[in-house]
Amino acid sequence: MENVVNQLITWSKDLKVLYVEDDPALREEISLFLNDIFKQVDVASNGEEGLLKLAQNRYHLVITDIRMPIIDGVEMIEKIKELYPQQPILVTSAHNESEYLVKLINLGVNNFITKPLQSDQILNVLHSIVEKIHKEQLLDQYKQDLEIANEKLKKFAHMQSKSLDMKTSLLRAYKEALDKATIVSITNKDGIITDVNENFCKSTGYSRDEIVGQSYKVITHPSTNPALYDEIWKALLARKTWQGLIISQTRTLEPLYHYKTIVPIFDSQGNIMEYISIIQDITEIYKKQEEKSKENINLAINIKEDELLKNIPFCSALLSDDLTFLNYNKLFEELVNNHTDERLLTKLTQQSLHLKELVDFEEMDFFTSIEDIKNNWPYDGDITFKGIVKSIGHMLEVLVKISQYAPNRYMICIVKQEDFELCCQVQER
C-alpha cells in the first residue's frame, strides 16, 4: 500500500480534481483527504454547481455522488459526457443505488466506489484512475514528439536533392534515430514490406527475414474494416501523410493496437518511391482499459443479483453450469449454516460448494452439471425435484427448482416440503 500511495502522490502533484457531494460533513472530510494528494481540489454541493465549475476550469478528474438536489449525479454526468466526452469520472455509490450503475456504464463511466467510503478503497481506485491519466499524458506527449519528428521527416522527404543517393542517405539516418523510440517499417509503393526495425520484430513476433517481402495483410487483424485501408491508400496516393489507430496482429494472432503515421517518400523527380511507417504500440493501455471495463460491469451485475436474491422470500441462490453456488440470499446462508456438515458454509463463501453436497436427491442419480440433469430428467425450461437436506437435529424434505437466469447462470429455489404443503392448503381454502 505504501508503494501505491507514493506512486499516486507522484503522479497527482499537478492534477486538479472537482468533488461534487451534497453531504457537508462528508464533503469536508473527503476534500481534506484529497487535498493531501492532488494539487487542487474544488468542491460543489450539487450537479448544477458542478457544471458551472467545469465550464470555468479544466479538471483532470471529477468525483461525484449520485443522489443530489437540483441536478443529480446521473444528469450531471450525461451533460459532462455531452460537453467533455473524455472527462474521467469517479462515482461514489450506495448499494441501494444499483439501478443507476448500468446507465452510468452505458454513458462511459468505468470507475465506482461504494459507500461508506474507506481510505484503502479510495486510494486503490484513485491509483488506477491516475495511472491511466498519467499514461495518457505520456502518450499525448509522445504523439506531440512524433508530430514534430514527422514534420522534420516531411521536410527531409520533400527536399530537392541533387542526388537520389543523398536523399536516401538522409532518410536512412533519420530512420536510425527513430529506431530507438518507435516501431519502424518501410514498404515499396505497392505496399510490400522492404525493411523493418528490431522493435517491429519484437512487437509482432516475426523475424526480419520472415516479414520482408510480405504484404502488410500478413499482420492485418480480421476485425479491421477493409474500408480503413481504402482510406489510407487514398490519402497516400494523394501524396498526404496518414495518421490513425490500426489493429494489427502478432504471429500468434494476438491483437496489437498501433497508433501509426505513414509518410510517402519522394524521389528527386517528386514521384512516390516508398512509404515509411512510424508506429507507437499502445496495446497495454487498451488491455488495461478493457480489464477495468469488465471489472465494473461485473460489479454492476453482482449488485443487481444481490438485490434480486434479497427480495425472494425463500432460500435462493445462483448456480454456475457445474452446479457450484455463486451468489445467495440470507435464508440460503442459514440453510447451509444449519447443515450437519460444518464445512459447507466455508465452501459456500469460497464459491466451491456443489449442489450435490447440500441436497440428497430422492429421484436422481449422481450428477455434476446442469447437462447431467437435463439428460436424466424431463426438461421443459425448469427443473423441479424432491430432495433431503441433513439439517441439525432432523432431516428436511425439500422441493428444489432450477431455472435459467442468464447465460451460464441458473436460479435455484429450495422450499421445505412442509412450507409448500401449508401454502397449498391455504390456496385451497
XYZ file of C-alpha atoms in Angstrom:
429
model
C 0.000 0.000 0.000
C 2.926 2.363 0.752
C 4.185 1.933 -2.830
C 0.667 2.655 -4.186
C 0.408 5.850 -2.110
C 3.860 7.068 -3.157
C 3.115 6.465 -6.842
C -0.282 8.151 -6.512
C 1.202 11.273 -4.897
C 3.971 11.450 -7.525
C 1.530 11.197 -10.445
C -1.055 13.549 -8.869
C 1.136 16.504 -7.922
C 0.000 18.532 -10.971
C -3.618 17.275 -11.202
C -6.831 19.184 -10.400
C -9.956 17.488 -9.030
C -13.614 18.516 -8.743
C -15.513 16.792 -5.873
C -19.354 17.006 -6.000
C -21.191 15.892 -2.811
C -24.318 17.287 -1.123
C -23.470 15.985 2.384
C -21.464 18.865 4.010
C -19.689 16.684 6.579
C -18.653 14.028 4.052
C -17.686 16.746 1.530
C -15.413 18.389 4.093
C -13.850 15.090 5.200
C -13.105 13.731 1.716
C -11.925 17.083 0.306
C -9.340 17.309 3.116
C -8.225 13.771 2.249
C -7.968 14.648 -1.472
C -6.030 17.863 -0.774
C -3.194 15.742 0.637
C -2.879 14.039 -2.758
C -3.804 16.466 -5.555
C -2.509 19.916 -6.492
C -6.009 21.491 -6.364
C -9.374 20.216 -5.101
C -12.542 22.234 -5.810
C -15.899 21.240 -4.311
C -19.555 21.582 -5.323
C -22.743 20.726 -3.419
C -24.876 19.609 -6.383
C -24.776 18.869 -10.111
C -25.693 22.404 -11.171
C -22.814 23.903 -9.219
C -20.506 21.177 -10.538
C -21.349 22.002 -14.179
C -20.705 25.712 -13.554
C -17.222 24.963 -12.180
C -16.496 22.638 -15.115
C -17.390 25.465 -17.505
C -14.835 27.708 -15.770
C -11.984 25.240 -15.159
C -10.375 22.139 -16.628
C -10.236 19.199 -14.206
C -8.264 16.017 -14.641
C -10.847 14.074 -12.575
C -14.459 14.580 -11.432
C -15.602 12.667 -8.310
C -19.367 12.763 -7.733
C -22.194 11.380 -5.645
C -25.384 10.146 -7.392
C -28.315 11.462 -5.370
C -28.125 15.266 -5.006
C -30.597 18.181 -5.084
C -31.307 20.418 -8.124
C -29.307 18.293 -10.605
C -28.367 14.758 -9.518
C -25.162 12.916 -10.382
C -26.570 10.951 -13.334
C -27.997 14.056 -15.035
C -24.745 15.935 -14.427
C -22.688 13.076 -15.912
C -24.947 12.977 -19.004
C -24.211 16.697 -19.543
C -20.473 16.246 -18.892
C -20.246 13.419 -21.447
C -22.095 15.607 -23.953
C -19.741 18.562 -23.436
C -16.481 16.829 -22.454
C -16.609 13.197 -23.759
C -13.115 12.268 -22.499
C -13.548 13.624 -18.945
C -12.529 10.931 -16.368
C -15.279 10.457 -13.756
C -15.362 8.514 -10.448
C -18.817 7.788 -8.956
C -19.438 7.192 -5.243
C -22.467 4.903 -4.972
C -24.502 3.363 -2.155
C -25.759 -0.247 -2.563
C -29.359 0.981 -2.854
C -28.414 2.992 -5.966
C -27.660 -0.061 -8.107
C -30.362 0.862 -10.640
C -28.180 3.739 -11.826
C -24.994 1.714 -12.426
C -25.876 0.130 -15.768
C -26.955 3.538 -17.111
C -23.696 5.094 -15.938
C -21.653 2.303 -17.532
C -23.520 2.907 -20.798
C -22.536 6.585 -20.501
C -18.887 5.519 -20.413
C -18.316 5.716 -16.636
C -15.987 2.890 -15.601
C -14.957 3.850 -12.066
C -17.103 3.307 -8.938
C -16.587 3.360 -5.169
C -19.301 2.027 -2.866
C -20.276 3.828 0.324
C -19.332 4.032 3.126
C -16.013 5.289 1.716
C -12.863 3.597 3.058
C -9.393 5.167 2.708
C -7.755 1.985 1.319
C -10.558 1.549 -1.219
C -10.310 5.208 -2.326
C -6.513 5.034 -2.631
C -6.615 1.881 -4.771
C -9.265 3.250 -7.133
C -7.564 6.658 -7.376
C -4.251 4.915 -8.124
C -5.875 3.034 -11.028
C -7.505 6.189 -12.457
C -4.453 8.429 -12.031
C -2.200 5.746 -13.551
C -4.393 5.810 -16.667
C -4.333 9.657 -16.741
C -0.541 9.555 -16.339
C -0.149 7.114 -19.237
C -2.479 9.163 -21.426
C -0.391 12.262 -20.685
C 2.739 10.347 -21.656
C 1.023 9.160 -24.829
C -0.084 12.719 -25.674
C 3.472 13.930 -25.179
C 4.709 11.052 -27.305
C 2.246 11.977 -30.066
C 3.454 15.574 -29.942
C 7.056 14.382 -30.225
C 6.045 12.173 -33.146
C 4.320 15.073 -34.871
C 7.487 17.143 -34.537
C 9.511 14.228 -35.866
C 7.021 13.768 -38.707
C 7.319 17.410 -39.698
C 11.081 17.061 -39.827
C 10.715 13.846 -41.795
C 8.403 15.516 -44.316
C 10.921 18.328 -44.764
C 13.617 15.784 -45.447
C 11.289 13.902 -47.797
C 10.482 16.997 -49.858
C 13.975 18.349 -50.096
C 15.106 18.839 -53.663
C 18.374 16.973 -53.537
C 20.911 16.875 -56.349
C 21.435 13.211 -55.700
C 18.922 10.441 -55.012
C 21.658 8.707 -53.044
C 21.973 11.764 -50.802
C 18.228 11.820 -50.087
C 18.198 8.092 -49.345
C 21.150 8.589 -47.017
C 19.392 11.373 -45.121
C 16.227 9.315 -44.729
C 18.201 6.319 -43.536
C 19.944 8.447 -40.913
C 16.609 9.808 -39.698
C 15.108 6.303 -39.593
C 18.001 5.123 -37.426
C 17.268 7.963 -34.987
C 13.620 6.845 -34.764
C 14.527 3.167 -34.300
C 15.284 3.540 -30.616
C 11.907 5.039 -29.675
C 9.396 3.623 -32.172
C 8.397 0.694 -34.368
C 9.501 1.444 -37.926
C 8.747 -0.272 -41.225
C 9.299 0.624 -44.867
C 7.198 -0.580 -47.784
C 7.544 -0.077 -51.513
C 4.913 1.827 -53.472
C 2.877 -1.403 -53.860
C 2.662 -1.979 -50.101
C 5.258 -4.774 -49.900
C 7.462 -4.624 -46.785
C 11.107 -3.910 -47.673
C 12.583 -3.235 -44.233
C 11.631 -3.286 -40.525
C 13.478 -2.399 -37.344
C 14.124 -4.557 -34.288
C 11.146 -3.085 -32.399
C 8.836 -4.242 -35.207
C 10.104 -7.810 -34.829
C 9.717 -7.724 -31.025
C 6.132 -6.428 -31.296
C 4.856 -8.836 -33.984
C 6.944 -11.936 -33.278
C 8.176 -12.134 -36.893
C 11.875 -12.126 -37.759
C 13.110 -9.675 -40.375
C 13.680 -12.487 -42.888
C 10.109 -13.747 -42.376
C 8.404 -10.376 -42.832
C 10.437 -8.671 -45.589
C 8.811 -9.323 -48.952
C 5.372 -9.857 -47.381
C 2.308 -7.684 -47.846
C 1.053 -5.803 -44.790
C -2.005 -8.094 -44.940
C 0.030 -10.733 -43.087
C -0.292 -8.718 -39.847
C -3.792 -7.326 -40.513
C -6.247 -8.252 -37.745
C -9.570 -9.757 -39.011
C -11.557 -7.136 -37.091
C -10.065 -4.305 -39.150
C -12.582 -2.777 -41.542
C -11.275 -3.051 -45.146
C -12.607 0.478 -45.710
C -9.834 1.754 -43.413
C -7.165 0.552 -45.851
C -9.051 2.180 -48.721
C -8.898 5.432 -46.723
C -5.145 5.007 -46.110
C -4.311 4.352 -49.769
C -6.491 7.249 -50.864
C -4.517 9.616 -48.613
C -1.108 8.233 -49.586
C -1.813 8.295 -53.329
C -2.859 11.917 -52.846
C 0.696 12.428 -51.528
C -0.520 13.062 -47.967
C 0.654 11.726 -44.619
C -1.847 9.401 -42.861
C -2.203 9.061 -39.078
C -4.573 6.897 -37.020
C -5.216 3.748 -34.991
C -4.824 0.339 -36.667
C -5.461 -3.064 -35.072
C -2.752 -5.463 -36.239
C -1.889 -8.960 -35.018
C 1.187 -10.895 -33.936
C 2.480 -14.077 -35.464
C 0.422 -15.949 -32.823
C -2.722 -13.976 -33.822
C -2.787 -11.778 -30.704
C -4.248 -8.274 -31.349
C -1.914 -5.269 -31.405
C -3.175 -1.689 -31.061
C -0.888 0.572 -33.099
C -1.022 4.336 -33.487
C 0.549 4.677 -36.930
C 1.944 7.536 -39.015
C 2.620 6.711 -42.694
C 4.669 9.178 -44.754
C 5.234 8.974 -48.538
C 8.894 9.267 -49.598
C 9.586 11.020 -52.910
C 12.453 10.700 -55.368
C 14.242 13.670 -56.900
C 11.501 13.995 -59.552
C 8.765 14.163 -56.921
C 7.435 10.653 -57.575
C 6.451 8.378 -54.679
C 9.319 5.957 -54.125
C 8.295 4.189 -50.896
C 6.458 4.688 -47.594
C 7.835 4.839 -44.065
C 5.613 3.936 -41.081
C 6.317 5.175 -37.545
C 4.298 3.175 -35.004
C 3.557 3.580 -31.288
C 2.399 0.340 -29.631
C -0.475 1.179 -27.208
C -1.648 -2.430 -26.727
C -1.032 -2.471 -22.953
C -3.121 0.683 -22.461
C -6.035 -0.899 -24.339
C -5.757 -4.122 -22.311
C -5.926 -2.210 -19.031
C -8.967 -0.266 -20.242
C -10.748 -3.498 -21.236
C -9.925 -5.149 -17.893
C -11.279 -2.141 -15.989
C -14.493 -2.104 -18.037
C -15.049 -5.822 -17.338
C -14.475 -5.283 -13.606
C -17.086 -2.512 -13.456
C -19.656 -4.471 -15.488
C -19.206 -7.439 -13.111
C -19.648 -5.060 -10.162
C -22.944 -3.794 -11.582
C -24.148 -7.363 -12.272
C -23.292 -8.503 -8.732
C -25.164 -5.566 -7.187
C -28.249 -6.374 -9.302
C -28.066 -10.050 -8.286
C -27.780 -9.132 -4.596
C -30.939 -7.000 -4.818
C -32.822 -9.747 -6.690
C -31.923 -12.503 -4.216
C -32.683 -10.239 -1.244
C -36.290 -9.819 -2.425
C -37.039 -13.552 -2.817
C -38.839 -14.772 0.367
C -37.257 -18.255 0.500
C -33.869 -19.951 0.133
C -32.439 -18.868 -3.214
C -29.062 -18.840 -4.910
C -27.368 -18.594 -8.305
C -25.600 -21.612 -9.804
C -22.957 -21.985 -12.484
C -23.046 -24.692 -15.187
C -21.094 -27.046 -12.932
C -23.672 -26.582 -10.111
C -21.447 -24.607 -7.746
C -23.080 -21.724 -5.866
C -22.046 -18.204 -6.960
C -24.368 -15.879 -5.020
C -27.131 -16.407 -2.425
C -29.551 -14.715 -0.021
C -29.666 -14.731 3.787
C -32.182 -17.608 4.028
C -29.958 -19.789 1.860
C -26.944 -18.976 4.033
C -28.937 -20.016 7.138
C -29.884 -23.323 5.473
C -26.218 -24.101 4.801
C -25.168 -22.918 8.259
C -27.606 -25.393 9.872
C -26.371 -28.351 7.785
C -24.811 -31.239 9.678
C -21.634 -30.841 7.635
C -19.967 -27.766 9.144
C -17.538 -27.476 6.227
C -20.251 -26.457 3.781
C -20.530 -22.843 4.970
C -16.818 -22.271 4.329
C -17.106 -23.826 0.872
C -20.129 -21.609 0.142
C -18.200 -18.423 0.930
C -15.349 -19.671 -1.285
C -17.789 -20.376 -4.183
C -16.746 -24.042 -4.207
C -19.906 -25.622 -2.716
C -21.583 -28.100 -5.101
C -25.353 -28.719 -5.109
C -24.962 -32.464 -4.506
C -23.083 -31.728 -1.238
C -26.053 -29.786 0.137
C -29.037 -31.850 -1.095
C -29.532 -35.632 -1.301
C -31.948 -36.332 -4.168
C -34.697 -38.955 -3.933
C -35.325 -39.382 -7.651
C -31.993 -38.521 -9.258
C -28.772 -40.432 -9.739
C -25.397 -38.815 -9.189
C -24.732 -35.745 -11.382
C -22.187 -32.933 -11.519
C -23.570 -30.403 -14.013
C -26.706 -28.877 -15.489
C -26.243 -31.022 -18.590
C -26.286 -34.182 -16.433
C -29.648 -33.109 -15.010
C -31.119 -32.252 -18.410
C -30.056 -35.635 -19.783
C -31.634 -37.549 -16.881
C -34.775 -35.514 -16.175
C -37.778 -34.334 -18.231
C -36.675 -30.817 -19.148
C -39.080 -28.124 -20.361
C -37.213 -24.980 -19.280
C -37.401 -25.525 -15.485
C -36.232 -28.481 -13.395
C -38.112 -29.465 -10.207
C -37.454 -32.466 -7.972
C -37.540 -33.628 -4.349
C -34.576 -33.907 -2.024
C -33.337 -34.156 1.569
C -31.223 -31.610 3.459
C -29.447 -33.011 6.519
C -30.160 -30.224 8.991
C -29.008 -30.216 12.627
C -31.448 -32.283 14.674
C -33.606 -33.547 11.795
C -33.924 -34.214 8.072
C -35.640 -31.580 5.926
C -37.716 -32.714 2.982
C -37.409 -30.066 0.292
C -38.534 -29.208 -3.227
C -35.752 -27.918 -5.488
C -36.489 -25.795 -8.559
C -33.806 -24.726 -11.043
C -34.420 -22.273 -13.888
C -32.077 -20.444 -16.238
C -31.355 -16.884 -15.083
C -28.761 -15.780 -17.656
C -26.224 -17.434 -19.986
C -24.291 -19.973 -17.859
C -26.131 -18.879 -14.677
C -29.106 -20.615 -13.074
C -31.501 -19.628 -10.282
C -32.192 -22.296 -7.635
C -35.004 -22.115 -5.092
C -35.214 -24.562 -2.168
C -38.597 -24.823 -0.369
C -39.276 -27.035 2.658
C -41.925 -29.670 1.866
C -43.949 -28.660 4.918
C -43.970 -24.993 3.835
C -45.042 -25.989 0.333
C -47.948 -28.163 1.645
C -49.077 -25.395 4.029
C -49.120 -22.942 1.129
C -51.243 -25.382 -0.928
C -53.757 -25.787 1.944
C -54.138 -22.020 2.231
C -54.742 -21.711 -1.512
C -57.423 -24.488 -1.389
C -59.332 -22.637 1.333
